[in-house]
Amino acid sequence: MKHEYETQQVKEDARGRWERVLLALAPPLKAAMERTGKHVPCPVHGGRDGFRLFRDVADTGGGICNTCGSFANGFALLMWINGWDFGQTIREVAEQVGSRSRSANSAADKSEDEMRREQLNRTWRESVALSHPSAEPARLYLARRGLSVKVPETLRFHAALGYYEDNRRLADYPTLIAQVTGQGGDAVTIHRTYLTAEGRKAPVDSPKKLMRHPLARQMTGGAIRLVPANHRLAVTEGIETALAVTEATGISAWATGNAHLLATFQPPAGIDQILVFADKDRPSRQHPSGHGQEAARELVKRLWSLGIRAGAIAPAMEIPEGKKGIDWLDVFVLEGKAGFPALVSVEQALHQAA
């Protein structure tokens, strides 16, 4: 029997006890727990030093990954690392801290969801098209990345969006924003790329972040739908990489945001061909074949099991010394369209199972 709990009560019961709860429910966090506040490899995507738990983790349970985003509390952290929905997370934490069974459909849940929806809606309302005179930082950023300034209307610009770290607002920055949608096309959250006025990435630990999404919405399986898709779709991790793929090949490309979300991507109905333009990452202990390549293979294997023709292509060039990896945007900048596979190669890839 599944017990239901009052969210606010479980939050109060978990305060001060999150270290024990996280170790019990998410063993991959052990390394980070042993070095609270210090950077360690991300428990989801690997790497070298992109993840850390907040210094007040005992009270909040929160942490941050430079790639995957910020997780303000232990509930968000567990949902991310374990792939749980909010209901399961509440139940698991409640059982760890001994909360009494109550109704999960509490006023606190509704209040938090309403707050998150308002934050998302307000951010989108305050944004403007990239053609707007004030959006020059975003246009400069894309140009510096080697991309055409002709970009999809799905990308927007916010003149001064707050940047938070450890739940503290550090500064406001001009920001490139994009909507993340679920498998069914419903809006889930907003992806942010913090910039400087000169069109460079903002000088912060995590210039790319996802906003907190309503608890009832599921981000896993979703994507940033940059352009309309027909029956064939290209999928990438980064937004700029997707733009480069479309510019170089003419194939509609969507971005997922990171390797974990790429591996869990769920295509909407009507798409029967998917080509994954994978990032090429250096091997790590967690990902001996490279996280980007492993995520792409995992997605391709699952797509074939669903009856969708799929293939994955990683850049052929070597990873430059001192870099963690390369992507198809790097290929586009260095070699232009000539660095991309011919359409006949794309067709061959779509006929190959993982």
Short mmCIF file of C-alpha atoms in Angstrom, two decimals:
data_model
loop_
_atom_site.label_atom_id
_atom_site.label_comp_id
_atom_site.label_asym_id
_atom_site.label_seq_id
_atom_site.Cartn_x
_atom_site.Cartn_y
_atom_site.Cartn_z
CA MET A 1 0.00 0.00 0.00
CA LYS A 2 1.31 3.46 -0.93
CA HIS A 3 1.11 5.96 1.90
CA GLU A 4 0.55 9.65 1.16
CA TYR A 5 2.21 12.42 3.09
CA GLU A 6 1.82 16.14 3.62
CA THR A 7 4.71 17.78 1.80
CA GLN A 8 5.32 20.55 4.30
CA GLN A 9 5.46 18.06 7.18
CA VAL A 10 8.03 15.89 5.39
CA LYS A 11 10.14 19.00 4.66
CA GLU A 12 10.12 19.92 8.33
CA ASP A 13 10.93 16.36 9.39
CA ALA A 14 13.86 16.14 6.95
CA ARG A 15 15.47 19.44 7.95
CA GLY A 16 18.80 18.78 9.63
CA ARG A 17 18.72 15.12 8.58
CA TRP A 18 19.32 15.36 4.83
CA GLU A 19 22.86 13.94 4.96
CA ARG A 20 21.62 10.61 6.29
CA VAL A 21 18.60 10.64 3.94
CA LEU A 22 20.68 11.30 0.83
CA LEU A 23 23.25 8.64 1.68
CA ALA A 24 20.45 6.11 2.19
CA LEU A 25 18.46 6.96 -0.94
CA ALA A 26 21.25 8.02 -3.33
CA PRO A 27 24.54 6.15 -2.63
CA PRO A 28 26.30 7.80 -5.64
CA LEU A 29 26.33 11.03 -3.56
CA LYS A 30 28.80 9.51 -1.08
CA ALA A 31 31.86 11.18 -2.64
CA ALA A 32 30.19 14.58 -2.56
CA MET A 33 29.01 14.01 1.01
CA GLU A 34 32.57 13.29 2.10
CA ARG A 35 33.63 16.67 0.66
CA THR A 36 30.64 18.90 1.35
CA GLY A 37 30.96 22.19 -0.48
CA LYS A 38 33.83 20.90 -2.64
CA HIS A 39 33.62 19.94 -6.28
CA VAL A 40 33.55 16.25 -7.24
CA PRO A 41 32.51 14.30 -10.38
CA CYS A 42 28.81 14.55 -11.16
CA PRO A 43 26.94 11.42 -9.96
CA VAL A 44 24.81 11.52 -13.13
CA HIS A 45 27.01 12.56 -16.04
CA GLY A 46 30.50 12.01 -14.62
CA GLY A 47 33.26 14.40 -15.56
CA ARG A 48 35.94 15.55 -13.15
CA ASP A 49 34.73 18.29 -10.82
CA GLY A 50 31.37 19.68 -11.90
CA PHE A 51 29.20 18.80 -8.90
CA ARG A 52 29.02 19.82 -5.24
CA LEU A 53 26.57 19.70 -2.38
CA PHE A 54 25.66 22.97 -0.69
CA ARG A 55 27.39 23.65 2.61
CA ASP A 56 23.99 23.72 4.30
CA VAL A 57 23.13 20.30 2.83
CA ALA A 58 22.06 18.97 6.24
CA ASP A 59 19.24 21.51 6.31
CA THR A 60 18.37 21.82 2.62
CA GLY A 61 19.65 18.66 0.93
CA GLY A 62 20.56 20.80 -2.08
CA GLY A 63 23.40 20.65 -4.58
CA ILE A 64 24.49 21.91 -7.98
CA CYS A 65 26.00 20.51 -11.17
CA ASN A 66 27.63 22.93 -13.62
CA THR A 67 26.07 20.95 -16.48
CA CYS A 68 22.80 19.55 -15.15
CA GLY A 69 21.70 22.58 -13.14
CA SER A 70 20.95 23.60 -9.57
CA PHE A 71 18.81 21.56 -7.15
CA ALA A 72 17.62 23.76 -4.32
CA ASN A 73 16.64 20.96 -1.95
CA GLY A 74 16.92 17.23 -1.34
CA PHE A 75 13.62 16.48 -3.08
CA ALA A 76 14.81 18.03 -6.34
CA LEU A 77 18.18 16.34 -5.98
CA LEU A 78 16.66 12.89 -5.50
CA MET A 79 14.21 13.37 -8.38
CA TRP A 80 17.15 14.21 -10.64
CA ILE A 81 19.62 11.53 -9.58
CA ASN A 82 17.09 8.68 -9.23
CA GLY A 83 14.64 9.66 -11.97
CA TRP A 84 11.77 9.65 -9.45
CA ASP A 85 8.59 11.68 -9.70
CA PHE A 86 7.67 13.99 -6.84
CA GLY A 87 5.20 11.59 -5.24
CA GLN A 88 7.72 8.75 -4.98
CA THR A 89 10.36 11.13 -3.65
CA ILE A 90 8.08 12.37 -0.87
CA ARG A 91 7.20 8.81 0.11
CA GLU A 92 10.83 7.63 0.18
CA VAL A 93 12.00 10.61 2.25
CA ALA A 94 9.02 10.35 4.59
CA GLU A 95 9.82 6.73 5.33
CA GLN A 96 13.44 7.66 6.08
CA VAL A 97 12.54 10.41 8.55
CA GLY A 98 9.48 8.74 10.06
CA SER A 99 6.83 11.21 8.90
CA ARG A 100 3.23 10.32 9.58
CA SER A 101 1.01 9.43 6.61
CA ARG A 102 -1.08 12.33 5.34
CA SER A 103 -2.62 13.64 2.14
CA ALA A 104 0.00 14.48 -0.48
CA ASN A 105 -2.39 16.83 -2.23
CA SER A 106 -1.67 19.58 0.25
CA ALA A 107 -2.02 23.33 0.03
CA ALA A 108 1.76 23.55 0.26
CA ASP A 109 2.14 21.54 -2.97
CA LYS A 110 -0.31 23.76 -4.78
CA SER A 111 1.31 26.91 -3.43
CA GLU A 112 4.80 25.89 -4.55
CA ASP A 113 3.57 24.85 -7.98
CA GLU A 114 1.73 28.14 -8.41
CA MET A 115 4.88 30.04 -7.44
CA ARG A 116 7.00 28.13 -9.94
CA ARG A 117 4.47 28.59 -12.72
CA GLU A 118 4.31 32.32 -12.04
CA GLN A 119 8.10 32.59 -12.11
CA LEU A 120 8.23 30.78 -15.43
CA ASN A 121 5.37 32.78 -16.94
CA ARG A 122 6.79 36.08 -15.72
CA THR A 123 10.24 35.30 -17.15
CA TRP A 124 8.72 34.43 -20.51
CA ARG A 125 6.45 37.50 -20.53
CA GLU A 126 9.42 39.76 -19.82
CA SER A 127 11.47 38.28 -22.68
CA VAL A 128 11.69 39.63 -26.23
CA ALA A 129 12.48 38.22 -29.66
CA LEU A 130 16.15 38.08 -30.66
CA SER A 131 15.38 40.63 -33.36
CA HIS A 132 14.59 43.22 -30.66
CA PRO A 133 17.21 46.01 -30.33
CA SER A 134 17.86 45.09 -26.69
CA ALA A 135 18.77 41.50 -27.63
CA GLU A 136 22.18 42.44 -29.00
CA PRO A 137 24.06 40.39 -26.32
CA ALA A 138 22.28 37.22 -27.49
CA ARG A 139 22.96 37.97 -31.16
CA LEU A 140 26.62 38.63 -30.37
CA TYR A 141 26.83 35.42 -28.37
CA LEU A 142 25.50 33.27 -31.21
CA ALA A 143 27.76 35.05 -33.70
CA ARG A 144 30.77 34.41 -31.45
CA ARG A 145 29.77 30.76 -31.41
CA GLY A 146 30.02 30.74 -35.20
CA LEU A 147 26.28 30.61 -35.84
CA SER A 148 24.05 32.61 -38.14
CA VAL A 149 22.11 35.42 -36.47
CA LYS A 150 19.01 34.02 -38.17
CA VAL A 151 17.70 31.92 -35.30
CA PRO A 152 14.38 30.26 -34.45
CA GLU A 153 11.65 32.29 -32.77
CA THR A 154 11.69 29.69 -30.00
CA LEU A 155 14.80 31.39 -28.61
CA ARG A 156 14.11 34.55 -26.60
CA PHE A 157 16.08 37.17 -24.68
CA HIS A 158 15.72 38.53 -21.15
CA ALA A 159 17.52 41.79 -20.44
CA ALA A 160 18.31 41.18 -16.74
CA LEU A 161 17.64 37.78 -15.21
CA GLY A 162 18.76 36.99 -11.67
CA TYR A 163 21.60 34.51 -11.19
CA TYR A 164 21.41 32.47 -7.99
CA GLU A 165 23.99 30.34 -6.24
CA ASP A 166 23.39 28.49 -2.97
CA ASN A 167 19.94 30.13 -2.95
CA ARG A 168 21.51 33.63 -3.01
CA ARG A 169 20.95 36.15 -5.81
CA LEU A 170 24.44 37.21 -6.91
CA ALA A 171 23.71 39.46 -9.90
CA ASP A 172 21.46 40.11 -12.90
CA TYR A 173 22.66 39.20 -16.40
CA PRO A 174 21.33 39.42 -19.94
CA THR A 175 20.11 35.91 -20.71
CA LEU A 176 19.29 33.75 -23.72
CA ILE A 177 16.25 31.64 -22.84
CA ALA A 178 14.48 28.68 -24.41
CA GLN A 179 11.39 26.70 -23.47
CA VAL A 180 11.75 23.05 -22.49
CA THR A 181 8.69 21.00 -23.41
CA GLY A 182 7.55 17.54 -22.38
CA GLN A 183 6.96 14.62 -24.67
CA GLY A 184 3.40 15.76 -25.34
CA GLY A 185 4.48 19.31 -26.19
CA ASP A 186 3.43 20.90 -22.90
CA ALA A 187 5.70 23.61 -21.48
CA VAL A 188 7.77 22.32 -18.54
CA THR A 189 10.49 24.85 -17.75
CA ILE A 190 12.97 27.37 -19.18
CA HIS A 191 16.62 26.86 -20.09
CA ARG A 192 18.82 29.87 -19.38
CA THR A 193 22.22 30.88 -20.80
CA TYR A 194 23.59 33.79 -18.77
CA LEU A 195 25.61 36.29 -20.82
CA THR A 196 27.62 39.48 -20.60
CA ALA A 197 26.67 42.66 -22.45
CA GLU A 198 29.49 41.84 -24.91
CA GLY A 199 27.93 38.51 -25.84
CA ARG A 200 30.13 36.13 -23.87
CA LYS A 201 29.12 33.60 -21.24
CA ALA A 202 28.63 35.26 -17.86
CA PRO A 203 31.58 34.83 -15.44
CA VAL A 204 29.73 32.44 -13.12
CA ASP A 205 30.09 28.80 -12.10
CA SER A 206 27.07 27.63 -14.09
CA PRO A 207 26.24 29.96 -17.01
CA LYS A 208 23.68 27.43 -18.28
CA LYS A 209 20.82 26.49 -15.96
CA LEU A 210 17.28 25.17 -15.94
CA MET A 211 14.56 26.94 -13.96
CA ARG A 212 12.67 24.94 -11.35
CA HIS A 213 9.70 23.27 -12.98
CA PRO A 214 6.25 22.66 -11.44
CA LEU A 215 6.22 19.49 -9.39
CA ALA A 216 3.42 18.01 -11.47
CA ARG A 217 5.39 18.38 -14.71
CA GLN A 218 7.96 15.80 -15.87
CA MET A 219 11.12 17.06 -17.55
CA THR A 220 12.62 13.63 -18.26
CA GLY A 221 11.94 12.71 -21.88
CA GLY A 222 11.45 16.32 -22.98
CA ALA A 223 13.49 18.62 -25.20
CA ILE A 224 13.97 22.17 -26.42
CA ARG A 225 11.98 22.17 -29.66
CA LEU A 226 13.94 24.75 -31.61
CA VAL A 227 12.26 24.22 -34.98
CA PRO A 228 9.22 22.32 -36.29
CA ALA A 229 9.95 18.66 -37.02
CA ASN A 230 8.65 16.32 -39.67
CA HIS A 231 9.07 12.57 -39.62
CA ARG A 232 12.89 12.90 -39.36
CA LEU A 233 14.58 14.61 -36.42
CA ALA A 234 18.12 15.26 -35.23
CA VAL A 235 18.77 15.37 -31.48
CA THR A 236 21.71 16.93 -29.63
CA GLU A 237 22.70 17.90 -26.11
CA GLY A 238 23.37 21.65 -26.51
CA ILE A 239 21.21 24.36 -28.04
CA GLU A 240 24.06 25.82 -30.09
CA THR A 241 24.98 22.34 -31.30
CA ALA A 242 21.42 21.80 -32.53
CA LEU A 243 21.50 25.14 -34.36
CA ALA A 244 24.78 24.14 -36.02
CA VAL A 245 23.34 20.78 -37.11
CA THR A 246 20.31 22.42 -38.70
CA GLU A 247 22.45 25.07 -40.39
CA ALA A 248 24.90 22.51 -41.76
CA THR A 249 22.54 19.72 -42.79
CA GLY A 250 19.08 21.23 -43.13
CA ILE A 251 17.70 18.58 -40.75
CA SER A 252 15.43 19.86 -37.99
CA ALA A 253 17.29 19.53 -34.68
CA TRP A 254 16.15 19.67 -31.06
CA ALA A 255 18.34 20.03 -27.98
CA THR A 256 17.89 18.14 -24.71
CA GLY A 257 20.24 20.19 -22.50
CA ASN A 258 22.61 17.49 -21.25
CA ALA A 259 23.63 13.85 -21.69
CA HIS A 260 21.25 12.50 -19.05
CA LEU A 261 18.23 14.12 -20.71
CA LEU A 262 19.49 13.01 -24.13
CA ALA A 263 19.53 9.38 -23.00
CA THR A 264 15.95 9.64 -21.69
CA PHE A 265 14.50 11.61 -24.64
CA GLN A 266 11.02 10.51 -25.74
CA PRO A 267 10.07 11.55 -29.31
CA PRO A 268 6.50 12.68 -29.93
CA ALA A 269 4.15 10.78 -32.20
CA GLY A 270 4.77 11.06 -35.93
CA ILE A 271 8.57 10.87 -35.85
CA ASP A 272 9.97 7.63 -37.25
CA GLN A 273 13.62 8.58 -37.88
CA ILE A 274 16.05 10.08 -35.37
CA LEU A 275 19.72 10.86 -35.82
CA VAL A 276 21.67 11.63 -32.67
CA PHE A 277 24.55 14.08 -33.19
CA ALA A 278 26.47 12.96 -30.11
CA ASP A 279 29.04 14.89 -28.13
CA LYS A 280 32.47 13.23 -28.05
CA ASP A 281 33.66 13.19 -24.43
CA ARG A 282 36.82 11.88 -22.85
CA PRO A 283 36.48 8.56 -21.02
CA SER A 284 35.96 8.76 -17.26
CA ARG A 285 35.64 6.25 -14.44
CA GLN A 286 31.85 6.57 -14.51
CA HIS A 287 31.69 6.60 -18.32
CA PRO A 288 34.58 4.60 -19.79
CA SER A 289 33.35 5.19 -23.35
CA GLY A 290 32.61 8.89 -22.83
CA HIS A 291 29.35 10.20 -21.40
CA GLY A 292 28.10 11.75 -24.63
CA GLN A 293 28.73 8.62 -26.66
CA GLU A 294 27.19 6.34 -24.03
CA ALA A 295 24.06 8.51 -23.74
CA ALA A 296 23.65 8.49 -27.53
CA ARG A 297 23.97 4.71 -27.73
CA GLU A 298 21.48 4.26 -24.89
CA LEU A 299 18.97 6.48 -26.69
CA VAL A 300 19.46 4.76 -30.05
CA LYS A 301 19.03 1.31 -28.53
CA ARG A 302 15.78 2.34 -26.85
CA LEU A 303 14.45 4.01 -30.01
CA TRP A 304 14.98 0.87 -32.06
CA SER A 305 13.06 -1.10 -29.43
CA LEU A 306 10.18 1.35 -30.01
CA GLY A 307 10.27 0.75 -33.76
CA ILE A 308 11.95 4.06 -34.59
CA ARG A 309 14.87 4.03 -37.01
CA ALA A 310 17.81 5.65 -35.25
CA GLY A 311 21.53 6.15 -35.46
CA ALA A 312 24.25 8.14 -33.69
CA ILE A 313 27.20 10.04 -35.14
CA ALA A 314 30.04 11.52 -33.06
CA PRO A 315 32.70 13.91 -34.40
CA ALA A 316 35.67 12.15 -36.03
CA MET A 317 38.23 14.75 -34.99
CA GLU A 318 40.39 14.23 -31.93
CA ILE A 319 39.58 16.00 -28.69
CA PRO A 320 42.03 18.91 -28.35
CA GLU A 321 44.54 18.84 -25.52
CA GLY A 322 43.11 20.35 -22.35
CA LYS A 323 39.46 19.97 -23.40
CA LYS A 324 36.96 17.52 -21.88
CA GLY A 325 35.27 16.90 -25.20
CA ILE A 326 34.09 18.29 -28.51
CA ASP A 327 30.70 18.56 -30.19
CA TRP A 328 29.28 19.24 -33.62
CA LEU A 329 29.35 22.97 -33.02
CA ASP A 330 33.14 22.68 -32.75
CA VAL A 331 33.12 20.79 -36.05
CA PHE A 332 30.96 23.50 -37.63
CA VAL A 333 33.28 26.29 -36.45
CA LEU A 334 36.48 24.53 -37.56
CA GLU A 335 35.36 22.82 -40.77
CA GLY A 336 31.99 24.31 -41.72
CA LYS A 337 29.40 22.24 -43.52
CA ALA A 338 32.17 20.11 -45.05
CA GLY A 339 32.82 18.57 -41.63
CA PHE A 340 29.33 17.05 -41.48
CA PRO A 341 28.35 13.68 -42.95
CA ALA A 342 26.69 13.55 -46.35
CA LEU A 343 22.99 12.70 -46.39
CA VAL A 344 23.82 9.22 -47.71
CA SER A 345 25.84 8.63 -44.54
CA VAL A 346 22.89 9.85 -42.51
CA GLU A 347 20.67 7.29 -44.22
CA GLN A 348 23.20 4.54 -43.49
CA ALA A 349 23.32 5.53 -39.81
CA LEU A 350 19.54 5.34 -39.59
CA HIS A 351 19.67 1.73 -40.75
CA GLN A 352 22.17 0.70 -38.07
CA ALA A 353 20.95 -0.59 -34.74
CA ALA A 354 22.94 0.29 -31.65
#
